């Protein structure tokens, strides 16, 4: 046995040295250039203290001006393209048919990562392309953590090991991950004994556990990161508008061919249509890539191979607050992450072919699969229950084949950039972590294809600080508590969601009428969201209740029932800000209720979940129905925490 261990140790050392040598020889100048840009940007792009322009101001610009670059799509890649183009001095516009990050970009695993699995394949298959993908992603991970530290932070992830021989195998792989990251590594990985692993992750299954490895990746609030990039683009002069769809692509004759000269758009809120002239149009629509490509040329073949990835949210007690878990090999060979996020636990994801839709829905089979995998890794004392699923959602991965290659059937492992005959620039594929470098390549391609004349030839976005990052510090929340009288949990939430803009949010908060906290009325007693965030969310271009509960706040992703309960208050405040009529308020209630029921998993398998045997006689059932109806004054069909609180106040003379 000892000789085997010695051989394993030698193998591990050789593997680590090989990874270091490989990393050295394949080190390119691009990473160094990016980081030299980071240092050059410090202090050059100061925080703007002007208020954001109103949506009407942005629409006026969209109606009256012509643009160098017009981006279709307000997901991570689209807003990244808008920011890259604007900071190079190009006249830039972006339009999004729904809301910023309304599609895949808000439905991710919330990780900023290089891809441990990709590195494993790169090493095992001697695949240089996958190696370079990982290296680029790790460099971009460091840039994201730098650019928005209030929205992104390092997260340790545990890899439990149940076979002794897997310890050196995984150790070599994780150390290679550190080495490939090089100086941009977040923190070094380390090995844990069985005892230490169970101390850090007490709900972990302990029988047969040999130990664990811990490595670091980044975690983000994906929807608010997406929004921060969009707002930063606006700060740098871009005209960015949500709920504006493309109805037609405009072309003009140039020599012997037709080239794109703009688009026709529709305001989904008012129904108004108009034309927007642009020298270059970029298609960054994720799963909807083919619909825009076919609008440009109806004869092109589709390149998108959509895949559904479902995640579920579980209560926070399912995981430690500051450590995630990776299952590297599920029952069907996939990878499952089990991560703490905003005091809850996210588990996922699945990977199944699906249809492209604006309203992807999780299925009961996918939810059950994730729960079964969670159960395999947790202590038997932890009962994994279907009723603990607080929300569930599906995101569509826009996997693509490369139209630039002869074999158009094979799926591209990385992103692709394609220029059509009429100069439509399509960027597709890729992942959240590399949005910035994808945008950089896209604008480079646009400049060349459309003969654009930027003030700055090279990308300026490496190291640029995002909205809210300039004056943020880890202890900034203390000032919010001291200066405004906010509850500590609320202050921490505001600082970590809005960065240095949290002070502007706090100024909008209403008095509580209590001794403490002085301001900040909570929208729901279990979450730190307050009234002021609704008013500020409207300034961040939230136009519907779904925009608010899903992407300005993350309540729909954290707890679908809590989002339903907070909805009346949210809609009432939005109505004040947006001058909604009673009819519009009812419409917003219905739209948000449908969204929660179908897209956030509230109604998945509800019929079978509601079939619980009740051992009561007829009189007892009638008594409970009568009591239920007294509490449910609005006849909603369910009882919320607010209903119970109101009933108790009436019955027991305001004891709460």
XYZ file of C-alpha atoms in Angstrom:
656
model
C 0.000 0.000 0.000
C 2.793 2.433 0.883
C 4.500 1.860 -2.486
C 1.222 2.673 -4.246
C 0.913 5.879 -2.272
C 4.480 6.829 -3.187
C 3.735 6.233 -6.849
C 0.613 8.348 -6.555
C 2.567 11.130 -4.883
C 5.150 11.092 -7.669
C 2.368 11.094 -10.260
C 0.699 14.057 -8.556
C 3.936 16.023 -8.440
C 4.671 15.249 -12.075
C 1.159 16.297 -13.058
C 1.418 19.581 -11.203
C 4.827 20.365 -12.734
C 3.509 19.461 -16.192
C 0.563 21.809 -15.712
C 2.871 24.616 -14.667
C 5.137 24.101 -17.666
C 2.123 23.879 -19.976
C 0.679 27.074 -18.522
C 4.002 28.833 -19.084
C 4.411 27.788 -22.709
C 0.852 28.599 -23.663
C 0.822 31.908 -21.841
C -0.087 34.593 -24.377
C 0.411 38.329 -24.335
C -3.344 38.932 -24.359
C -3.753 38.288 -20.625
C -0.898 40.656 -19.824
C -2.419 43.301 -22.095
C -5.779 42.994 -20.336
C -4.207 43.483 -16.933
C -2.059 46.391 -18.070
C -5.349 47.957 -19.165
C -6.783 47.337 -15.689
C -3.985 49.324 -14.080
C -4.237 52.048 -16.728
C -7.977 52.448 -16.079
C -7.546 53.197 -12.377
C -8.714 56.736 -11.766
C -9.218 57.453 -15.474
C -12.958 56.680 -15.558
C -14.385 58.324 -12.414
C -17.807 57.700 -10.925
C -20.551 59.732 -12.577
C -22.709 61.572 -10.049
C -25.369 62.609 -12.556
C -28.740 60.843 -12.333
C -29.457 58.248 -14.975
C -31.436 59.576 -17.944
C -35.124 58.707 -17.938
C -36.415 56.036 -20.278
C -38.190 58.766 -22.235
C -34.872 60.580 -22.725
C -33.361 57.357 -24.055
C -36.322 56.782 -26.387
C -36.032 60.334 -27.709
C -32.393 59.618 -28.541
C -33.389 56.352 -30.210
C -35.996 58.194 -32.315
C -33.892 61.156 -33.415
C -30.280 59.983 -33.740
C -28.347 57.629 -35.999
C -25.795 55.204 -34.600
C -22.507 53.554 -35.461
C -23.487 50.369 -33.634
C -26.913 49.019 -32.701
C -27.004 45.913 -30.509
C -30.064 43.655 -30.452
C -30.306 41.816 -27.127
C -29.965 42.961 -23.526
C -28.411 39.855 -21.996
C -24.829 39.662 -20.741
C -23.236 39.512 -24.192
C -25.413 42.278 -25.611
C -24.802 44.786 -22.816
C -21.114 43.839 -22.927
C -21.042 44.763 -26.631
C -22.788 48.077 -25.918
C -20.280 48.945 -23.187
C -17.292 47.974 -25.325
C -18.499 50.018 -28.305
C -19.439 53.061 -26.214
C -16.093 53.179 -24.400
C -14.271 53.101 -27.746
C -16.123 56.280 -28.727
C -18.631 54.708 -31.113
C -22.181 56.086 -31.141
C -23.976 53.108 -29.615
C -27.543 51.923 -29.049
C -28.958 48.727 -27.538
C -32.521 47.452 -27.607
C -34.019 44.544 -25.682
C -37.463 43.101 -26.487
C -38.179 42.221 -22.849
C -36.102 43.306 -19.850
C -32.347 43.281 -19.320
C -31.311 39.698 -18.424
C -34.887 38.488 -18.830
C -33.668 35.324 -20.552
C -30.720 33.043 -19.901
C -28.537 35.704 -18.255
C -30.667 35.825 -15.077
C -31.165 32.051 -14.880
C -27.577 30.879 -14.478
C -25.877 28.941 -11.676
C -24.593 32.361 -10.450
C -20.975 31.195 -10.835
C -18.078 33.094 -12.402
C -15.816 30.202 -13.302
C -13.211 28.863 -15.654
C -14.699 25.392 -15.820
C -13.014 22.628 -13.831
C -14.681 20.047 -16.081
C -13.314 21.707 -19.239
C -9.799 21.627 -17.794
C -10.181 17.931 -16.997
C -11.100 17.269 -20.637
C -8.257 19.489 -21.871
C -5.702 17.490 -19.865
C -7.150 14.021 -20.494
C -7.639 14.626 -24.226
C -4.606 16.922 -24.738
C -7.056 19.479 -26.139
C -5.344 22.864 -26.536
C -8.586 24.624 -27.533
C -10.323 23.652 -24.291
C -7.215 24.605 -22.332
C -7.258 28.082 -23.865
C -10.984 28.395 -23.119
C -10.319 27.690 -19.437
C -7.354 30.058 -19.314
C -9.344 32.884 -20.892
C -12.287 32.278 -18.551
C -10.042 32.350 -15.471
C -8.547 35.659 -16.609
C -12.049 37.062 -17.192
C -13.154 35.744 -13.796
C -10.512 37.919 -12.144
C -11.620 40.939 -14.185
C -15.261 40.480 -13.141
C -14.353 40.199 -9.463
C -12.364 43.423 -9.853
C -14.974 45.343 -11.869
C -17.981 44.780 -9.596
C -16.830 43.660 -6.131
C -20.230 44.471 -4.614
C -21.949 41.994 -6.950
C -19.254 39.311 -7.245
C -17.129 37.584 -4.621
C -14.909 34.501 -4.247
C -16.688 31.319 -3.159
C -15.003 28.165 -1.825
C -16.455 25.000 -3.356
C -15.999 21.602 -1.740
C -15.473 18.447 -3.745
C -16.144 15.495 -1.394
C -14.176 12.316 -2.117
C -15.537 8.835 -1.362
C -12.783 6.700 -2.981
C -9.256 7.016 -1.588
C -7.623 6.875 -5.029
C -9.684 9.896 -6.149
C -7.900 12.169 -3.679
C -4.628 12.433 -5.680
C -6.568 12.380 -8.959
C -8.744 15.362 -8.024
C -5.876 17.085 -6.191
C -3.806 17.174 -9.381
C -6.782 18.492 -11.351
C -7.598 21.242 -8.854
C -3.941 22.285 -8.546
C -3.781 22.485 -12.345
C -6.800 24.798 -12.149
C -4.856 27.041 -9.739
C -1.769 26.957 -11.950
C -3.652 27.830 -15.125
C -5.151 30.847 -13.339
C -1.611 31.888 -12.413
C -1.359 35.264 -10.704
C -5.077 35.807 -11.340
C -6.032 32.924 -9.050
C -8.680 33.795 -6.465
C -7.278 31.711 -3.597
C -5.303 28.478 -3.465
C -7.114 25.161 -3.247
C -6.506 22.847 -0.304
C -7.139 19.335 0.993
C -9.384 18.547 3.970
C -9.528 15.509 6.207
C -12.867 13.787 6.740
C -13.231 15.440 10.143
C -12.496 18.928 8.821
C -14.838 18.449 5.865
C -17.720 17.496 8.151
C -16.998 20.432 10.454
C -17.258 22.839 7.516
C -20.171 21.041 5.829
C -21.988 19.188 8.656
C -24.943 18.153 6.483
C -22.603 16.174 4.191
C -22.952 12.381 4.056
C -20.159 11.062 6.272
C -20.149 7.318 5.695
C -17.308 6.266 3.371
C -16.108 9.870 3.130
C -12.318 9.897 2.711
C -11.810 13.642 2.709
C -12.491 16.614 0.471
C -10.817 19.163 -1.750
C -11.742 22.834 -1.689
C -11.131 25.169 -4.610
C -12.270 28.724 -5.324
C -14.406 30.255 -8.038
C -16.490 33.414 -8.141
C -20.177 33.933 -7.428
C -22.376 36.775 -8.651
C -25.870 38.207 -8.676
C -26.289 37.589 -12.394
C -29.317 39.789 -13.143
C -27.966 42.765 -11.227
C -24.523 42.278 -12.790
C -26.203 42.369 -16.203
C -28.047 45.534 -15.194
C -24.861 47.130 -13.837
C -23.138 46.591 -17.199
C -26.116 48.147 -19.012
C -26.165 51.154 -16.663
C -22.405 51.574 -17.051
C -22.858 51.618 -20.836
C -25.449 54.381 -20.401
C -23.009 56.322 -18.196
C -20.522 56.135 -21.072
C -22.953 57.525 -23.612
C -24.817 54.496 -24.964
C -28.555 54.695 -25.627
C -29.934 51.574 -23.971
C -33.645 50.712 -23.823
C -35.605 47.673 -22.661
C -39.028 46.515 -23.885
C -38.132 47.580 -27.439
C -38.367 44.813 -30.045
C -37.057 44.572 -33.609
C -39.771 44.151 -36.235
C -37.648 44.466 -39.371
C -34.054 44.844 -40.551
C -33.478 47.745 -42.943
C -31.097 47.474 -45.899
C -29.646 49.721 -48.565
C -27.847 49.062 -51.841
C -24.074 49.397 -51.632
C -22.314 48.465 -54.840
C -23.444 45.006 -55.914
C -24.937 43.955 -52.583
C -27.477 44.985 -49.997
C -26.102 45.939 -46.588
C -27.878 46.590 -43.324
C -28.485 50.263 -42.543
C -30.679 50.032 -39.445
C -33.744 48.401 -37.923
C -37.420 49.056 -37.411
C -38.446 48.792 -33.777
C -41.568 48.658 -31.631
C -42.035 49.959 -28.096
C -43.722 47.007 -26.383
C -45.151 49.317 -23.715
C -46.863 51.844 -26.023
C -47.076 50.024 -29.356
C -45.281 52.871 -31.160
C -42.977 51.931 -34.057
C -40.122 53.800 -35.759
C -36.897 53.304 -37.679
C -33.418 53.502 -36.161
C -30.542 54.085 -38.618
C -27.262 52.321 -37.799
C -24.055 51.564 -39.698
C -23.678 48.213 -37.945
C -26.221 45.864 -36.343
C -25.107 43.201 -33.852
C -27.259 40.149 -33.133
C -26.682 39.171 -29.480
C -29.993 37.482 -28.768
C -28.844 34.187 -27.243
C -31.415 31.420 -27.874
C -33.216 33.708 -30.349
C -30.144 34.080 -32.563
C -31.751 32.291 -35.495
C -34.894 34.443 -35.549
C -32.776 37.575 -36.146
C -30.508 35.793 -38.646
C -33.569 34.661 -40.594
C -35.003 38.176 -40.459
C -31.804 39.208 -42.260
C -31.814 36.215 -44.630
C -34.821 33.823 -44.631
C -32.771 31.130 -46.402
C -30.109 30.599 -43.707
C -30.048 27.372 -41.710
C -30.501 27.515 -37.966
C -27.355 27.254 -35.843
C -28.840 27.236 -32.331
C -29.183 23.924 -30.466
C -31.078 24.988 -27.323
C -30.618 23.094 -24.080
C -32.635 23.510 -20.895
C -30.836 23.947 -17.585
C -33.072 23.772 -14.509
C -32.128 25.001 -11.038
C -34.026 24.843 -7.772
C -33.851 26.985 -4.647
C -33.854 25.283 -1.243
C -33.794 26.741 2.278
C -30.468 28.088 3.508
C -30.027 25.282 6.048
C -29.259 22.876 3.198
C -25.730 24.281 2.889
C -23.173 26.291 4.872
C -23.523 30.036 4.320
C -20.032 30.443 2.835
C -19.249 27.184 1.015
C -20.629 25.382 -2.022
C -20.488 21.749 -3.096
C -19.662 20.126 -6.430
C -20.863 16.669 -7.423
C -18.459 15.935 -10.316
C -20.238 12.829 -11.536
C -23.988 12.473 -11.161
C -25.953 9.313 -11.900
C -26.146 10.297 -15.579
C -22.644 11.770 -15.880
C -23.511 15.428 -15.437
C -22.214 17.934 -12.895
C -24.395 19.278 -10.079
C -23.558 22.383 -8.047
C -24.997 22.973 -4.602
C -24.368 26.607 -3.665
C -25.297 29.128 -0.974
C -26.803 32.267 -2.513
C -28.411 35.195 -0.717
C -29.055 33.089 2.399
C -30.742 30.302 0.429
C -29.314 27.276 -1.411
C -29.269 26.828 -5.191
C -28.963 23.336 -6.688
C -28.540 22.506 -10.371
C -28.308 22.132 -13.220
C -29.834 19.761 -15.752
C -29.007 19.598 -19.456
C -31.764 18.499 -21.829
C -32.627 19.477 -25.416
C -35.576 21.877 -25.563
C -37.540 24.235 -27.789
C -36.685 27.937 -27.963
C -39.315 29.868 -26.022
C -39.640 33.194 -24.236
C -41.207 31.391 -21.264
C -39.152 28.292 -20.372
C -40.681 26.156 -17.643
C -39.071 23.679 -15.246
C -40.506 20.168 -15.263
C -41.218 17.862 -12.357
C -38.805 15.250 -13.737
C -35.932 17.754 -13.727
C -36.765 18.945 -10.219
C -36.937 15.342 -8.992
C -33.582 14.530 -10.628
C -31.870 17.410 -8.806
C -33.463 16.448 -5.474
C -32.282 12.846 -5.869
C -28.716 14.013 -6.540
C -28.867 16.321 -3.527
C -30.081 13.408 -1.413
C -27.092 11.284 -2.473
C -24.650 13.773 -0.954
C -26.440 14.748 2.247
C -26.522 13.083 5.635
C -29.533 10.729 5.983
C -30.611 12.867 8.954
C -31.387 15.649 6.461
C -34.723 14.764 4.891
C -34.737 16.121 1.331
C -38.364 17.032 0.703
C -40.180 18.155 -2.447
C -41.962 20.731 -0.307
C -38.628 22.416 0.467
C -38.299 23.614 -3.138
C -38.867 27.359 -2.780
C -38.624 28.084 -6.498
C -37.494 26.386 -9.694
C -36.559 27.848 -13.034
C -35.273 26.877 -16.449
C -32.690 28.756 -18.495
C -32.035 28.012 -22.161
C -28.377 27.512 -23.044
C -27.804 28.828 -26.585
C -25.411 26.120 -27.793
C -24.500 26.783 -31.430
C -22.902 25.201 -34.463
C -20.378 27.311 -36.337
C -21.676 28.571 -39.723
C -18.096 29.564 -40.605
C -17.054 25.879 -40.776
C -17.835 23.217 -43.354
C -19.251 20.884 -40.683
C -22.191 23.027 -39.542
C -23.760 20.163 -37.552
C -21.147 19.941 -34.794
C -21.668 22.095 -31.709
C -19.056 24.790 -31.124
C -17.310 24.400 -27.774
C -16.754 28.140 -27.527
C -18.607 31.171 -28.887
C -18.833 31.982 -32.587
C -18.849 35.322 -34.416
C -20.353 35.373 -37.890
C -20.674 38.189 -40.436
C -23.511 37.721 -42.943
C -23.485 38.854 -46.570
C -25.355 42.000 -45.539
C -22.981 42.628 -42.584
C -25.216 41.397 -39.755
C -22.750 40.588 -36.962
C -23.893 37.558 -34.936
C -22.290 36.652 -31.612
C -23.577 33.378 -30.154
C -22.604 30.703 -27.646
C -20.023 31.226 -24.927
C -20.772 31.664 -21.242
C -21.416 34.377 -18.656
C -17.831 34.543 -17.412
C -16.394 35.431 -20.822
C -19.042 37.999 -21.809
C -16.464 40.830 -21.836
C -13.901 39.136 -24.083
C -16.717 37.950 -26.375
C -17.933 41.545 -26.641
C -14.392 42.743 -27.370
C -14.017 40.266 -30.240
C -17.455 41.198 -31.567
C -16.731 44.925 -31.696
C -13.360 44.194 -33.326
C -15.237 42.227 -36.014
C -17.835 44.993 -36.386
C -15.176 47.682 -36.856
C -13.535 45.653 -39.606
C -16.699 44.470 -41.381
C -18.566 47.789 -41.306
C -15.571 50.113 -41.652
C -16.299 51.927 -38.375
C -14.032 54.688 -37.078
C -13.723 54.393 -33.280
C -11.873 57.036 -31.286
C -10.000 54.208 -29.551
C -9.076 51.192 -31.644
C -8.687 48.685 -28.802
C -11.174 47.624 -26.133
C -11.267 49.751 -22.977
C -13.388 47.475 -20.785
C -10.721 45.392 -19.015
C -10.681 46.867 -15.535
C -13.536 49.320 -16.014
C -15.528 49.694 -12.801
C -19.233 48.956 -13.063
C -22.136 50.990 -11.751
C -21.898 51.083 -7.953
C -18.301 49.847 -7.680
C -16.293 53.085 -7.503
C -16.715 53.911 -3.803
C -17.938 50.561 -2.496
C -16.098 48.992 0.440
C -16.853 45.808 2.416
C -17.749 47.932 5.465
C -19.844 50.519 3.612
C -23.037 49.078 5.082
C -22.033 50.385 8.536
C -22.362 53.959 7.255
C -25.842 53.125 5.988
C -26.820 51.890 9.445
C -25.314 54.897 11.207
C -26.355 57.631 8.759
C -29.874 56.460 7.930
C -30.991 54.199 10.770
C -31.381 51.126 8.584
C -31.559 47.603 9.975
C -28.119 45.977 9.659
C -29.324 43.127 7.423
C -31.054 45.619 5.124
C -27.950 47.835 4.980
C -25.760 44.859 4.030
C -28.207 43.873 1.316
C -28.335 47.406 -0.130
C -24.541 47.738 -0.130
C -24.090 44.366 -1.831
C -26.814 44.982 -4.429
C -26.288 48.641 -5.327
C -22.723 49.350 -4.238
C -22.101 53.057 -3.715
C -25.600 53.777 -5.117
C -27.066 52.325 -1.915
C -27.069 55.807 -0.389
C -29.372 57.018 -3.166
C -31.674 54.073 -2.451
C -31.694 54.796 1.289
C -32.765 58.399 0.661
C -35.991 57.082 -0.882
C -36.879 54.881 2.111
C -40.008 55.607 4.118
C -40.091 56.058 7.897
C -41.068 52.893 9.727
C -42.785 54.682 12.599
C -40.763 52.546 14.995
C -37.916 53.303 17.352
C -35.646 51.023 15.279
C -35.081 50.708 12.400
C -35.903 54.330 11.640
C -36.399 53.887 7.886
C -36.881 51.022 5.467
C -40.239 49.240 5.426
C -39.693 45.617 4.463
C -41.661 44.237 1.536
C -41.693 40.814 3.200
C -40.747 39.969 6.801
C -38.370 37.155 5.786
C -36.263 39.174 3.319
C -34.245 42.413 3.490
C -35.941 44.088 0.511
C -37.475 47.484 1.346
C -39.946 49.934 -0.183
C -37.222 52.279 -1.469
C -35.890 49.601 -3.814
C -39.144 49.665 -5.775
C -38.883 53.408 -6.331
C -35.213 53.099 -7.240
C -35.937 50.075 -9.440
C -38.185 52.253 -11.588
C -35.224 54.615 -12.054
C -33.307 51.507 -13.193
C -35.909 51.079 -15.963
C -38.117 48.409 -14.372
C -41.423 48.769 -16.248
C -43.379 45.711 -15.094
C -43.940 43.884 -11.834
C -42.039 40.896 -13.285
C -39.047 43.150 -14.022
C -39.089 44.096 -10.355
C -39.614 40.769 -8.562
C -37.308 38.775 -10.851
C -34.445 41.076 -11.823
C -34.267 44.298 -9.753
C -35.047 42.291 -6.632
C -34.325 38.558 -6.801
C -37.316 37.554 -4.717
C -38.932 35.369 -7.396
C -35.765 33.260 -7.597
C -35.363 33.024 -3.826
C -38.912 32.202 -2.740
C -41.834 32.178 -5.130
C -44.437 32.269 -2.350
C -42.783 35.269 -0.689
C -42.748 37.031 -4.068
C -46.476 36.361 -4.409
C -47.117 37.763 -0.945
C -45.060 40.909 -1.568
C -46.668 41.528 -4.962
C -49.555 43.821 -3.845
C -47.176 46.193 -2.038
C -44.713 46.183 -4.937
C -47.426 46.928 -7.498
C -48.922 49.730 -5.391
C -45.542 51.490 -5.150
C -44.838 50.971 -8.860
C -48.286 52.383 -9.641
C -47.371 55.567 -7.771
C -44.114 55.902 -9.718
C -45.474 54.956 -13.159
C -49.017 56.384 -12.838
C -50.727 53.051 -13.393
C -54.516 52.885 -13.534
C -56.445 50.264 -11.563
C -56.835 48.285 -14.794
C -53.066 48.328 -15.332
C -52.486 47.213 -11.752
C -54.788 44.229 -12.280
C -52.959 43.402 -15.507
C -49.598 43.510 -13.706
C -50.908 41.253 -10.932
C -52.040 38.697 -13.507
C -48.789 38.820 -15.491
C -46.657 38.428 -12.360
C -48.869 35.646 -10.994
C -48.600 33.735 -14.276
C -44.821 34.230 -14.296
C -44.459 32.857 -10.766
C -46.820 29.971 -11.434
C -45.266 28.755 -14.672
C -41.703 30.059 -15.062
C -40.680 29.959 -11.394
C -42.140 26.552 -10.603
C -45.005 27.521 -8.305
C -47.519 25.332 -10.125
C -45.234 22.470 -11.195
C -46.946 19.224 -10.161
C -49.188 21.260 -7.861
C -52.179 18.941 -8.196
C -50.305 15.888 -6.902
C -48.545 17.934 -4.224
C -51.909 19.182 -2.960
C -53.310 15.649 -2.643
C -52.659 15.222 1.073
C -54.994 12.904 3.024
C -57.011 14.778 5.666
C -58.553 12.744 8.488
C -61.368 15.135 9.442
C -65.125 14.694 9.598
C -67.529 16.889 7.610
C -68.208 19.338 10.461
C -64.499 19.819 11.163
C -63.790 20.471 7.485
C -66.552 23.111 7.328
C -65.168 24.768 10.460
C -61.680 25.007 8.966
C -63.069 26.344 5.679
C -64.929 29.052 7.596
C -61.796 30.014 9.551
C -59.743 30.023 6.347
C -62.222 32.353 4.652
C -62.097 34.760 7.597
C -58.314 35.021 7.245
C -58.413 35.080 3.420
C -60.385 38.336 3.225
C -59.446 38.977 -0.410
C -60.633 35.494 -1.518
C -57.301 34.683 -3.140
C -57.564 30.965 -2.433
C -54.478 30.916 -0.198
C -53.347 32.501 3.074
C -50.213 34.637 3.219
C -48.096 35.676 6.194
C -49.567 39.178 5.870
C -53.111 37.728 6.099
C -52.213 35.854 9.287
C -50.556 38.929 10.795
C -53.608 41.072 10.013
C -55.965 38.474 11.481
C -53.911 38.181 14.668
C -53.852 41.953 15.083
C -57.630 42.047 14.903
C -58.199 39.046 17.184
C -55.561 39.732 19.811
C -55.526 43.497 19.995
C -52.304 44.197 18.088
C -50.054 41.780 19.961
C -47.807 41.678 16.841
